[in-house]
Amino acid sequence: MADTRVIDFATAGSKHREKREHEEKEGRAEAMRDRFAKALPDKPRPVKDYFKRKKASKKR
């Protein structure tokens, strides 16, 4: 009797790992948003600008 609900652990593991990594990244970004909001209240998107500069410096 063949079971039709076979789980591929490789794909299931990567799916859950990606979800967990995304949640961790969002948590770090939220903490940065709070810090930037306190330090730079007049900038509209300080975290997004910070990540753009960081990514640009990595590409060099």
CSV table of C-alpha atoms in Angstrom, one decimal, residues 4-7 9-11 15-16 19 21 25 32 34-35 38 40 45 47-48 51 54:
chain,number,residue,atom,x,y,z
A,4,THR,CA,0.4,9.4,-1.3
A,5,ARG,CA,1.6,11.8,1.5
A,6,VAL,CA,5.3,11.4,1.2
A,7,ILE,CA,7.3,14.3,2.6
A,9,PHE,CA,12.6,16.4,4.0
A,10,ALA,CA,15.1,18.4,1.8
A,11,THR,CA,12.4,20.7,0.5
A,15,LYS,CA,11.2,25.9,3.4
A,16,HIS,CA,11.2,26.2,7.2
A,19,LYS,CA,10.9,31.2,6.9
A,21,GLU,CA,15.8,33.2,8.5
A,25,LYS,CA,16.0,39.3,9.5
A,32,MET,CA,17.2,48.9,13.5
A,34,ASP,CA,13.6,51.7,16.2
A,35,ARG,CA,17.2,52.8,16.7
A,38,LYS,CA,15.3,57.7,17.7
A,40,LEU,CA,17.3,60.3,13.0
A,45,ARG,CA,13.5,56.0,5.2
A,47,VAL,CA,16.9,51.9,7.3
A,48,LYS,CA,16.2,51.5,3.6
A,51,PHE,CA,20.8,48.9,3.5
A,54,LYS,CA,25.7,48.7,2.6
